[in-house]
């Protein structure tokens, strides 16, 4: 099942799909050479938008939840990728500790942890879940709706190592995006691998750094394919020292909105696109779709009501917003069951392992879908057709469409690799 595009203007994406499929050997070789130079993030999920005339990532998550939304058919891929990832980092690994988010009562999130536990168990590891939350003082068994359960244990720090009572892991997997900052208990670990690293957390990471890296990647990949990188790259600008509650810095945001909209208008004119451009203004750090709004005209920012300002002023864990990214809005012209939908691609190590569609019946084609009320529909891979089908008509083959999504997602993952290298506080600096 390929979700249908509601616009007749599907030519450019079908052309792009054809170009990507035809260039598959060159594409895969290019990625292979990149991964010889750069280390992929341990696991990644990427939100992608398909406008019919443009296909681009709009968010890259380095602490992905939602593993419970992958179908059973996708599990073998995830297990193989997990084996490859662990083998590179700690070949003799026996024990893996997963550190979850502190708010662990959400049953969907808990199911995600159970799925991660299952994947790494099948990859040959003893896996336990340990919380760094001060509220978790004893072993707790949490019952889930479908008869599953999750055992949550308090972490213990002994002689510079993090573990559980009678459980000493060589690898610690963070499934906690550290929005409120890295707790001291995770710092200066002795001979243990912490994945992803602390500087991947939202207390340090900035979306503008990521999309600057993605811009570089898309230009280089555009040369390989012989395409305008704009077809796969959302334009953006950044503002600092913003305070929505006091309305400080909003004039700078307005200016940046005007600049980005102007660039997008010129591109739309170049390609004969009749849609009205828009931008997404969002916190430069943070997740869960918080601190996000659609802006179609810079003047809209002059009349923000108190409710909108309050919504934009803080993100997860009550963290105040001071840095803002103004990103070219990418329409989503895909529909599933009548609802607006966007693909989310999941990767482990450098491999695409699956994904799903995020859909929202109450949202428009130019709005953020990562909000309460969204639902998830697994990507409908037919088990026998994971591989792209050469010669298939563009837009007609689900594996070809998903291969194209996987290429875009891997470009975003590569950009995350560049970004983490550039922001690594432990990297040696050579003059």
Tab-separated table of C-alpha atoms in Angstrom:
chain	number	residue	atom	x	y	z
A	1	UNK	CA	0.000	0.000	0.000
A	2	UNK	CA	1.491	3.325	-1.096
A	3	UNK	CA	-0.467	6.183	0.465
A	4	UNK	CA	-1.889	8.259	-2.340
A	5	UNK	CA	-0.720	11.781	-3.062
A	6	UNK	CA	-3.692	14.135	-3.145
A	7	UNK	CA	-2.074	16.568	-5.555
A	8	UNK	CA	-1.737	16.117	-9.287
A	9	UNK	CA	1.685	17.730	-8.992
A	10	UNK	CA	3.573	14.494	-8.337
A	11	UNK	CA	5.956	14.764	-11.290
A	12	UNK	CA	9.075	15.986	-9.463
A	13	UNK	CA	8.841	13.329	-6.736
A	14	UNK	CA	8.292	10.589	-9.305
A	15	UNK	CA	11.324	11.939	-11.186
A	16	UNK	CA	13.328	11.965	-7.944
A	17	UNK	CA	12.229	8.394	-7.149
A	18	UNK	CA	13.296	7.299	-10.645
A	19	UNK	CA	16.662	9.091	-10.269
A	20	UNK	CA	17.279	7.478	-6.850
A	21	UNK	CA	16.339	3.983	-8.080
A	22	UNK	CA	18.429	4.343	-11.254
A	23	UNK	CA	21.395	5.603	-9.197
A	24	UNK	CA	21.166	2.881	-6.555
A	25	UNK	CA	24.728	1.497	-7.059
A	26	UNK	CA	26.220	5.018	-6.929
A	27	UNK	CA	24.028	5.915	-3.926
A	28	UNK	CA	24.962	2.822	-1.930
A	29	UNK	CA	28.647	3.223	-2.749
A	30	UNK	CA	28.492	6.875	-1.658
A	31	UNK	CA	26.935	5.889	1.684
A	32	UNK	CA	29.471	3.080	2.109
A	33	UNK	CA	32.369	5.516	1.677
A	34	UNK	CA	30.763	8.007	4.072
A	35	UNK	CA	30.424	5.348	6.774
A	36	UNK	CA	34.106	4.536	6.399
A	37	UNK	CA	34.811	8.120	7.515
A	38	UNK	CA	31.966	8.729	9.975
A	39	UNK	CA	30.260	6.813	12.778
A	40	UNK	CA	26.463	6.546	12.532
A	41	UNK	CA	24.407	7.391	15.619
A	42	UNK	CA	23.487	4.212	17.507
A	43	UNK	CA	19.802	4.528	16.579
A	44	UNK	CA	17.812	7.216	14.805
A	45	UNK	CA	14.296	8.030	13.647
A	46	UNK	CA	13.532	10.643	10.989
A	47	UNK	CA	10.233	12.407	10.224
A	48	UNK	CA	9.877	12.941	6.463
A	49	UNK	CA	7.394	15.064	4.511
A	50	UNK	CA	6.402	14.371	0.906
A	51	UNK	CA	4.981	17.479	-0.792
A	52	UNK	CA	4.710	15.890	-4.237
A	53	UNK	CA	7.267	18.393	-5.516
A	54	UNK	CA	9.740	18.072	-2.627
A	55	UNK	CA	10.748	15.349	-0.156
A	56	UNK	CA	12.645	16.354	2.974
A	57	UNK	CA	13.363	15.397	6.588
A	58	UNK	CA	11.847	17.816	9.093
A	59	UNK	CA	13.066	16.245	12.343
A	60	UNK	CA	15.788	13.789	13.373
A	61	UNK	CA	15.512	12.033	16.730
A	62	UNK	CA	18.587	10.445	18.311
A	63	UNK	CA	16.663	8.860	21.225
A	64	UNK	CA	13.753	7.330	19.329
A	65	UNK	CA	10.782	5.910	21.198
A	66	UNK	CA	8.004	4.271	19.206
A	67	UNK	CA	9.816	0.968	18.556
A	68	UNK	CA	6.552	-0.711	19.549
A	69	UNK	CA	5.032	0.589	16.285
A	70	UNK	CA	7.300	-1.593	14.149
A	71	UNK	CA	5.631	-4.734	12.808
A	72	UNK	CA	6.835	-8.251	13.720
A	73	UNK	CA	8.097	-8.601	10.107
A	74	UNK	CA	10.557	-5.767	10.768
A	75	UNK	CA	12.052	-7.319	13.913
A	76	UNK	CA	14.629	-9.556	12.164
A	77	UNK	CA	16.079	-6.458	10.437
A	78	UNK	CA	16.269	-4.624	13.768
A	79	UNK	CA	17.920	-7.618	15.475
A	80	UNK	CA	20.556	-7.954	12.738
A	81	UNK	CA	21.280	-4.213	12.888
A	82	UNK	CA	21.517	-4.387	16.698
A	83	UNK	CA	24.024	-7.247	16.405
A	84	UNK	CA	26.142	-5.239	13.949
A	85	UNK	CA	26.017	-2.120	16.132
A	86	UNK	CA	26.967	-3.910	19.357
A	87	UNK	CA	29.685	-5.936	17.637
A	88	UNK	CA	31.429	-2.729	16.526
A	89	UNK	CA	31.253	-1.102	19.951
A	90	UNK	CA	31.749	-3.947	22.408
A	91	UNK	CA	32.155	-7.375	20.717
A	92	UNK	CA	32.358	-9.210	24.056
A	93	UNK	CA	29.198	-7.495	25.362
A	94	UNK	CA	27.039	-9.614	27.625
A	95	UNK	CA	24.896	-7.104	29.536
A	96	UNK	CA	23.023	-4.044	28.250
A	97	UNK	CA	21.305	-1.484	30.483
A	98	UNK	CA	18.519	0.686	29.029
A	99	UNK	CA	17.965	4.069	30.727
A	100	UNK	CA	14.377	5.204	30.008
A	101	UNK	CA	12.634	8.553	30.218
A	102	UNK	CA	11.723	9.484	33.791
A	103	UNK	CA	7.985	9.730	33.056
A	104	UNK	CA	7.556	6.017	32.480
A	105	UNK	CA	3.837	5.489	33.136
A	106	UNK	CA	2.741	6.020	29.526
A	107	UNK	CA	1.797	2.522	28.317
A	108	UNK	CA	2.835	3.222	24.692
A	109	UNK	CA	6.264	4.358	25.836
A	110	UNK	CA	6.590	1.311	28.109
A	111	UNK	CA	5.703	-0.951	25.149
A	112	UNK	CA	8.517	0.758	23.251
A	113	UNK	CA	10.941	-0.254	26.047
A	114	UNK	CA	9.659	-3.845	25.963
A	115	UNK	CA	10.273	-3.930	22.203
A	116	UNK	CA	13.829	-2.573	22.610
A	117	UNK	CA	14.453	-5.174	25.300
A	118	UNK	CA	13.176	-7.876	22.939
A	119	UNK	CA	15.400	-6.688	20.049
A	120	UNK	CA	18.588	-6.710	22.148
A	121	UNK	CA	17.684	-9.990	23.832
A	122	UNK	CA	17.391	-11.580	20.398
A	123	UNK	CA	20.738	-9.988	19.506
A	124	UNK	CA	22.274	-12.067	22.300
A	125	UNK	CA	22.361	-9.722	25.300
A	126	UNK	CA	21.028	-9.767	28.838
A	127	UNK	CA	18.913	-6.617	28.944
A	128	UNK	CA	17.529	-4.788	31.972
A	129	UNK	CA	15.885	-1.398	32.382
A	130	UNK	CA	17.257	0.951	35.037
A	131	UNK	CA	15.888	4.369	35.913
A	132	UNK	CA	17.957	7.415	36.911
A	133	UNK	CA	14.813	9.047	38.323
A	134	UNK	CA	15.110	9.791	42.057
A	135	UNK	CA	11.477	8.639	42.356
A	136	UNK	CA	12.389	5.031	41.487
A	137	UNK	CA	13.717	3.652	44.774
A	138	UNK	CA	12.884	-0.043	44.409
A	139	UNK	CA	12.282	-2.657	41.725
A	140	UNK	CA	8.846	-2.109	40.210
A	141	UNK	CA	6.932	-4.365	37.821
A	142	UNK	CA	4.698	-2.356	35.474
A	143	UNK	CA	1.831	-4.269	33.838
A	144	UNK	CA	0.992	-3.334	30.230
A	145	UNK	CA	-2.394	-3.580	28.466
A	146	UNK	CA	-1.632	-6.616	26.264
A	147	UNK	CA	-0.401	-8.915	29.013
A	148	UNK	CA	3.227	-7.808	28.852
A	149	UNK	CA	5.119	-6.364	31.796
A	150	UNK	CA	8.236	-4.283	32.307
A	151	UNK	CA	10.569	-4.503	35.300
A	152	UNK	CA	12.019	-1.111	36.222
A	153	UNK	CA	14.953	-1.002	38.644
A	154	UNK	CA	16.833	1.848	40.354
A	155	UNK	CA	20.354	2.366	38.970
A	156	UNK	CA	23.389	2.002	41.225
A	157	UNK	CA	26.735	3.768	40.727
A	158	UNK	CA	29.732	1.825	42.041
A	159	UNK	CA	33.405	2.679	41.520
A	160	UNK	CA	32.714	4.855	38.483
A	161	UNK	CA	30.433	2.301	36.822
A	162	UNK	CA	26.679	2.406	36.375
A	163	UNK	CA	24.536	-0.689	36.763
A	164	UNK	CA	21.895	-2.395	38.835
A	165	UNK	CA	22.175	-4.566	41.888
A	166	UNK	CA	24.119	-7.687	40.729
A	167	UNK	CA	24.138	-6.406	37.107
A	168	UNK	CA	27.230	-4.795	35.566
A	169	UNK	CA	26.661	-3.761	31.912
A	170	UNK	CA	29.410	-2.942	29.411
A	171	UNK	CA	26.985	-0.847	27.349
A	172	UNK	CA	24.346	1.649	28.503
A	173	UNK	CA	21.650	2.625	26.010
A	174	UNK	CA	19.954	5.949	26.653
A	175	UNK	CA	16.295	6.086	25.675
A	176	UNK	CA	16.068	9.372	27.549
A	177	UNK	CA	16.672	12.544	25.523
A	178	UNK	CA	18.111	14.484	28.501
A	179	UNK	CA	15.901	17.545	27.861
A	180	UNK	CA	16.409	18.698	31.442
A	181	UNK	CA	20.167	18.115	31.279
A	182	UNK	CA	22.396	15.132	31.934
A	183	UNK	CA	22.218	13.887	35.530
A	184	UNK	CA	25.654	13.667	37.154
A	185	UNK	CA	25.254	9.924	37.638
A	186	UNK	CA	25.771	9.477	33.864
A	187	UNK	CA	29.026	11.448	33.707
A	188	UNK	CA	32.623	10.159	33.795
A	189	UNK	CA	31.776	6.471	33.488
A	190	UNK	CA	34.688	4.052	33.806
A	191	UNK	CA	35.150	1.688	30.837
A	192	UNK	CA	31.471	1.690	29.906
A	193	UNK	CA	29.944	2.723	26.581
A	194	UNK	CA	27.147	5.302	26.853
A	195	UNK	CA	25.017	5.428	23.706
A	196	UNK	CA	24.112	7.923	22.367
A	197	UNK	CA	26.719	10.233	23.983
A	198	UNK	CA	25.627	12.926	26.454
A	199	UNK	CA	26.140	15.735	23.930
A	200	UNK	CA	23.394	14.178	21.762
A	201	UNK	CA	20.862	15.158	24.456
A	202	UNK	CA	18.551	18.132	23.953
A	203	UNK	CA	20.215	20.117	26.740
A	204	UNK	CA	23.196	20.450	24.351
A	205	UNK	CA	21.920	19.602	20.873
A	206	UNK	CA	20.443	22.219	18.489
A	207	UNK	CA	18.272	21.562	15.435
A	208	UNK	CA	19.989	24.422	13.586
A	209	UNK	CA	23.343	22.569	13.903
A	210	UNK	CA	21.694	19.443	12.556
A	211	UNK	CA	20.121	21.145	9.541
A	212	UNK	CA	23.367	23.001	8.809
A	213	UNK	CA	25.031	19.574	8.595
A	214	UNK	CA	22.097	18.254	6.543
A	215	UNK	CA	22.466	21.151	4.100
A	216	UNK	CA	26.097	20.112	3.528
A	217	UNK	CA	25.109	16.447	3.082
A	218	UNK	CA	22.264	17.277	0.676
A	219	UNK	CA	24.562	19.418	-1.502
A	220	UNK	CA	27.117	16.624	-1.751
A	221	UNK	CA	24.456	13.985	-2.429
A	222	UNK	CA	22.745	16.312	-4.928
A	223	UNK	CA	25.956	16.268	-6.990
A	224	UNK	CA	25.967	12.448	-6.992
A	225	UNK	CA	22.371	12.359	-8.255
A	226	UNK	CA	22.599	15.473	-10.428
A	227	UNK	CA	19.660	17.187	-8.686
A	228	UNK	CA	18.943	20.543	-7.091
A	229	UNK	CA	19.579	19.871	-3.348
A	230	UNK	CA	16.549	22.046	-2.510
A	231	UNK	CA	14.329	19.141	-3.613
A	232	UNK	CA	15.499	17.220	-0.518
A	233	UNK	CA	16.541	20.044	1.847
A	234	UNK	CA	14.333	22.373	3.940
A	235	UNK	CA	15.737	25.922	4.065
A	236	UNK	CA	16.059	27.435	7.545
A	237	UNK	CA	17.220	30.341	9.681
A	238	UNK	CA	17.987	30.695	13.394
A	239	UNK	CA	17.270	33.274	16.114
A	240	UNK	CA	18.754	33.503	19.613
A	241	UNK	CA	17.778	35.474	22.741
A	242	UNK	CA	14.046	34.985	22.198
A	243	UNK	CA	11.620	35.209	25.124
A	244	UNK	CA	7.992	34.633	24.175
A	245	UNK	CA	6.659	35.547	27.612
A	246	UNK	CA	8.134	39.082	27.458
A	247	UNK	CA	7.935	39.203	23.627
A	248	UNK	CA	11.696	39.878	23.508
A	249	UNK	CA	13.392	39.021	20.218
A	250	UNK	CA	10.166	38.430	18.268
A	251	UNK	CA	11.171	41.157	15.794
A	252	UNK	CA	14.274	39.088	14.920
A	253	UNK	CA	12.039	36.019	14.455
A	254	UNK	CA	9.804	38.086	12.141
A	255	UNK	CA	12.816	39.149	10.082
A	256	UNK	CA	14.002	35.541	9.787
A	257	UNK	CA	10.486	34.403	8.766
A	258	UNK	CA	10.512	37.045	5.990
A	259	UNK	CA	13.960	35.924	4.816
A	260	UNK	CA	13.084	32.208	4.677
A	261	UNK	CA	9.672	32.847	3.051
A	262	UNK	CA	11.394	35.016	0.414
A	263	UNK	CA	13.830	32.218	-0.447
A	264	UNK	CA	11.009	29.661	-0.638
A	265	UNK	CA	8.901	31.950	-2.885
A	266	UNK	CA	11.794	32.218	-5.325
A	267	UNK	CA	12.128	28.424	-5.436
A	268	UNK	CA	8.365	27.975	-5.890
A	269	UNK	CA	8.475	30.447	-8.799
A	270	UNK	CA	11.444	28.589	-10.343
A	271	UNK	CA	9.529	25.292	-10.246
A	272	UNK	CA	6.087	26.714	-11.118
A	273	UNK	CA	4.622	25.665	-7.759
A	274	UNK	CA	1.295	27.367	-6.998
A	275	UNK	CA	1.107	26.465	-3.282
A	276	UNK	CA	1.376	29.212	-0.652
A	277	UNK	CA	4.744	28.996	1.149
A	278	UNK	CA	4.841	28.737	4.936
A	279	UNK	CA	7.438	28.223	7.648
A	280	UNK	CA	7.518	26.257	10.868
A	281	UNK	CA	8.782	28.215	13.859
A	282	UNK	CA	9.978	25.875	16.585
A	283	UNK	CA	12.284	25.577	19.559
A	284	UNK	CA	15.861	24.936	18.442
A	285	UNK	CA	16.063	22.162	21.021
A	286	UNK	CA	13.443	19.758	22.259
A	287	UNK	CA	11.065	17.112	21.118
A	288	UNK	CA	7.503	15.770	21.484
A	289	UNK	CA	6.214	18.371	19.007
A	290	UNK	CA	6.245	21.070	21.702
A	291	UNK	CA	7.001	24.733	20.990
A	292	UNK	CA	5.966	24.476	17.308
A	293	UNK	CA	3.758	26.735	15.166
A	294	UNK	CA	2.980	27.246	11.482
A	295	UNK	CA	3.493	30.812	10.178
A	296	UNK	CA	2.314	31.920	6.715
A	297	UNK	CA	3.129	35.631	7.089
A	298	UNK	CA	5.663	37.421	9.328
A	299	UNK	CA	2.866	39.810	10.410
A	300	UNK	CA	1.174	36.862	12.162
A	301	UNK	CA	3.870	37.115	14.854
A	302	UNK	CA	2.727	40.645	15.779
A	303	UNK	CA	-0.572	39.365	17.146
A	304	UNK	CA	0.333	36.226	19.083
A	305	UNK	CA	-2.186	35.690	21.860
A	306	UNK	CA	-1.139	34.785	25.377
A	307	UNK	CA	-2.104	31.120	24.932
A	308	UNK	CA	0.160	30.760	21.868
A	309	UNK	CA	3.031	32.594	23.546
A	310	UNK	CA	2.746	30.333	26.609
A	311	UNK	CA	2.683	27.253	24.349
A	312	UNK	CA	5.822	28.409	22.517
A	313	UNK	CA	7.716	29.551	25.646
A	314	UNK	CA	8.514	26.120	27.109
A	315	UNK	CA	9.267	22.634	25.860
A	316	UNK	CA	9.560	19.233	27.523
A	317	UNK	CA	10.412	19.153	31.235
A	318	UNK	CA	9.449	22.840	31.463
A	319	UNK	CA	12.642	23.990	29.752
A	320	UNK	CA	12.364	27.633	28.588
A	321	UNK	CA	12.801	28.411	24.877
A	322	UNK	CA	15.437	31.011	23.955
A	323	UNK	CA	16.768	29.666	20.650
A	324	UNK	CA	14.369	29.326	17.719
A	325	UNK	CA	14.701	27.730	14.286
A	326	UNK	CA	12.606	29.042	11.381
A	327	UNK	CA	12.303	26.138	8.945
A	328	UNK	CA	10.813	26.024	5.473
A	329	UNK	CA	7.462	24.299	5.789
A	330	UNK	CA	7.142	21.145	3.712
A	331	UNK	CA	3.567	20.202	2.886
A	332	UNK	CA	2.562	16.606	3.361
A	333	UNK	CA	0.431	15.543	0.431
A	334	UNK	CA	0.052	11.973	1.635
A	335	UNK	CA	-3.184	10.585	2.989
A	336	UNK	CA	-4.033	7.414	4.881
A	337	UNK	CA	-7.689	6.657	5.521
A	338	UNK	CA	-8.501	10.269	4.707
A	339	UNK	CA	-6.089	11.667	7.325
A	340	UNK	CA	-2.922	13.686	6.693
A	341	UNK	CA	0.107	11.388	7.112
A	342	UNK	CA	3.919	11.505	7.170
A	343	UNK	CA	6.425	8.639	7.132
A	344	UNK	CA	8.761	8.092	10.077
A	345	UNK	CA	11.795	5.927	9.261
A	346	UNK	CA	13.675	3.944	11.950
A	347	UNK	CA	17.337	3.063	11.732
A	348	UNK	CA	19.852	1.257	13.891
A	349	UNK	CA	23.543	1.656	13.186
A	350	UNK	CA	23.622	2.517	9.451
A	351	UNK	CA	20.669	0.310	8.500
A	352	UNK	CA	17.029	1.154	7.816
A	353	UNK	CA	15.030	-1.330	9.905
A	354	UNK	CA	11.449	-0.128	9.375
A	355	UNK	CA	9.050	2.630	10.189
A	356	UNK	CA	5.446	3.751	10.228
A	357	UNK	CA	3.126	6.534	9.152
A	358	UNK	CA	2.164	9.176	11.681
A	359	UNK	CA	-1.335	10.362	10.810
A	360	UNK	CA	-3.603	12.974	12.330
A	361	UNK	CA	-7.274	13.379	11.376
A	362	UNK	CA	-7.518	16.928	12.780
A	363	UNK	CA	-4.417	18.471	11.226
A	364	UNK	CA	-3.844	20.197	7.898
A	365	UNK	CA	-1.204	19.553	5.237
A	366	UNK	CA	0.920	22.443	6.566
A	367	UNK	CA	0.742	21.588	10.275
A	368	UNK	CA	2.850	19.623	12.756
A	369	UNK	CA	1.453	16.073	13.132
A	370	UNK	CA	3.448	15.166	16.246
A	371	UNK	CA	0.694	16.248	18.637
A	372	UNK	CA	-1.918	14.574	20.854
A	373	UNK	CA	-4.453	12.741	18.698
A	374	UNK	CA	-1.922	11.365	16.234
A	375	UNK	CA	-2.063	7.661	15.370
A	376	UNK	CA	0.498	5.274	13.896
A	377	UNK	CA	0.074	2.904	10.962
A	378	UNK	CA	2.963	0.516	10.233
A	379	UNK	CA	4.596	0.825	6.832
A	380	UNK	CA	2.927	-1.925	4.874
A	381	UNK	CA	5.932	-3.877	3.654
A	382	UNK	CA	4.970	-7.023	1.870
A	383	UNK	CA	7.430	-9.553	3.293
A	384	UNK	CA	8.595	-10.656	-0.128
A	385	UNK	CA	9.226	-7.155	-1.469
A	386	UNK	CA	11.591	-5.412	0.918
A	387	UNK	CA	13.959	-4.808	-1.981
A	388	UNK	CA	13.389	-2.038	-4.537
A	389	UNK	CA	11.851	-3.153	-7.822
A	390	UNK	CA	13.911	-1.946	-10.747
A	391	UNK	CA	11.800	-0.960	-13.731
A	392	UNK	CA	8.626	-0.331	-11.723
A	393	UNK	CA	6.655	2.779	-12.666
A	394	UNK	CA	7.509	5.672	-10.266
A	395	UNK	CA	4.925	6.118	-7.507
A	396	UNK	CA	3.425	2.665	-8.107
A	397	UNK	CA	5.789	0.471	-6.088
A	398	UNK	CA	5.696	0.501	-2.284
A	399	UNK	CA	9.266	-0.854	-1.925
A	400	UNK	CA	10.574	1.834	-4.290
A	401	UNK	CA	8.778	4.573	-2.393
A	402	UNK	CA	10.100	3.224	0.919
A	403	UNK	CA	13.607	2.822	-0.494
A	404	UNK	CA	13.475	6.515	-1.428
A	405	UNK	CA	12.307	7.402	2.100
A	406	UNK	CA	15.155	5.277	3.459
A	407	UNK	CA	17.712	7.190	1.368
A	408	UNK	CA	16.423	10.546	2.685
A	409	UNK	CA	16.387	9.189	6.254
A	410	UNK	CA	19.968	7.932	5.912
A	411	UNK	CA	21.050	11.368	4.652
A	412	UNK	CA	19.564	12.841	7.847
A	413	UNK	CA	21.316	10.172	9.911
A	414	UNK	CA	24.612	11.004	8.187
A	415	UNK	CA	24.005	14.690	8.971
A	416	UNK	CA	23.490	13.702	12.626
A	417	UNK	CA	26.844	11.930	12.488
A	418	UNK	CA	28.531	15.111	11.168
A	419	UNK	CA	26.695	17.137	13.816
A	420	UNK	CA	27.781	14.903	16.718
A	421	UNK	CA	31.388	14.978	15.535
A	422	UNK	CA	31.331	18.789	15.347
A	423	UNK	CA	29.794	19.194	18.819
A	424	UNK	CA	31.777	16.454	20.593
A	425	UNK	CA	33.373	18.108	23.654
A	426	UNK	CA	36.034	15.368	23.809
A	427	UNK	CA	37.159	15.690	20.198
A	428	UNK	CA	40.787	16.612	19.696
A	429	UNK	CA	41.239	19.953	17.958
A	430	UNK	CA	44.128	20.157	15.503
A	431	UNK	CA	45.593	23.494	14.533
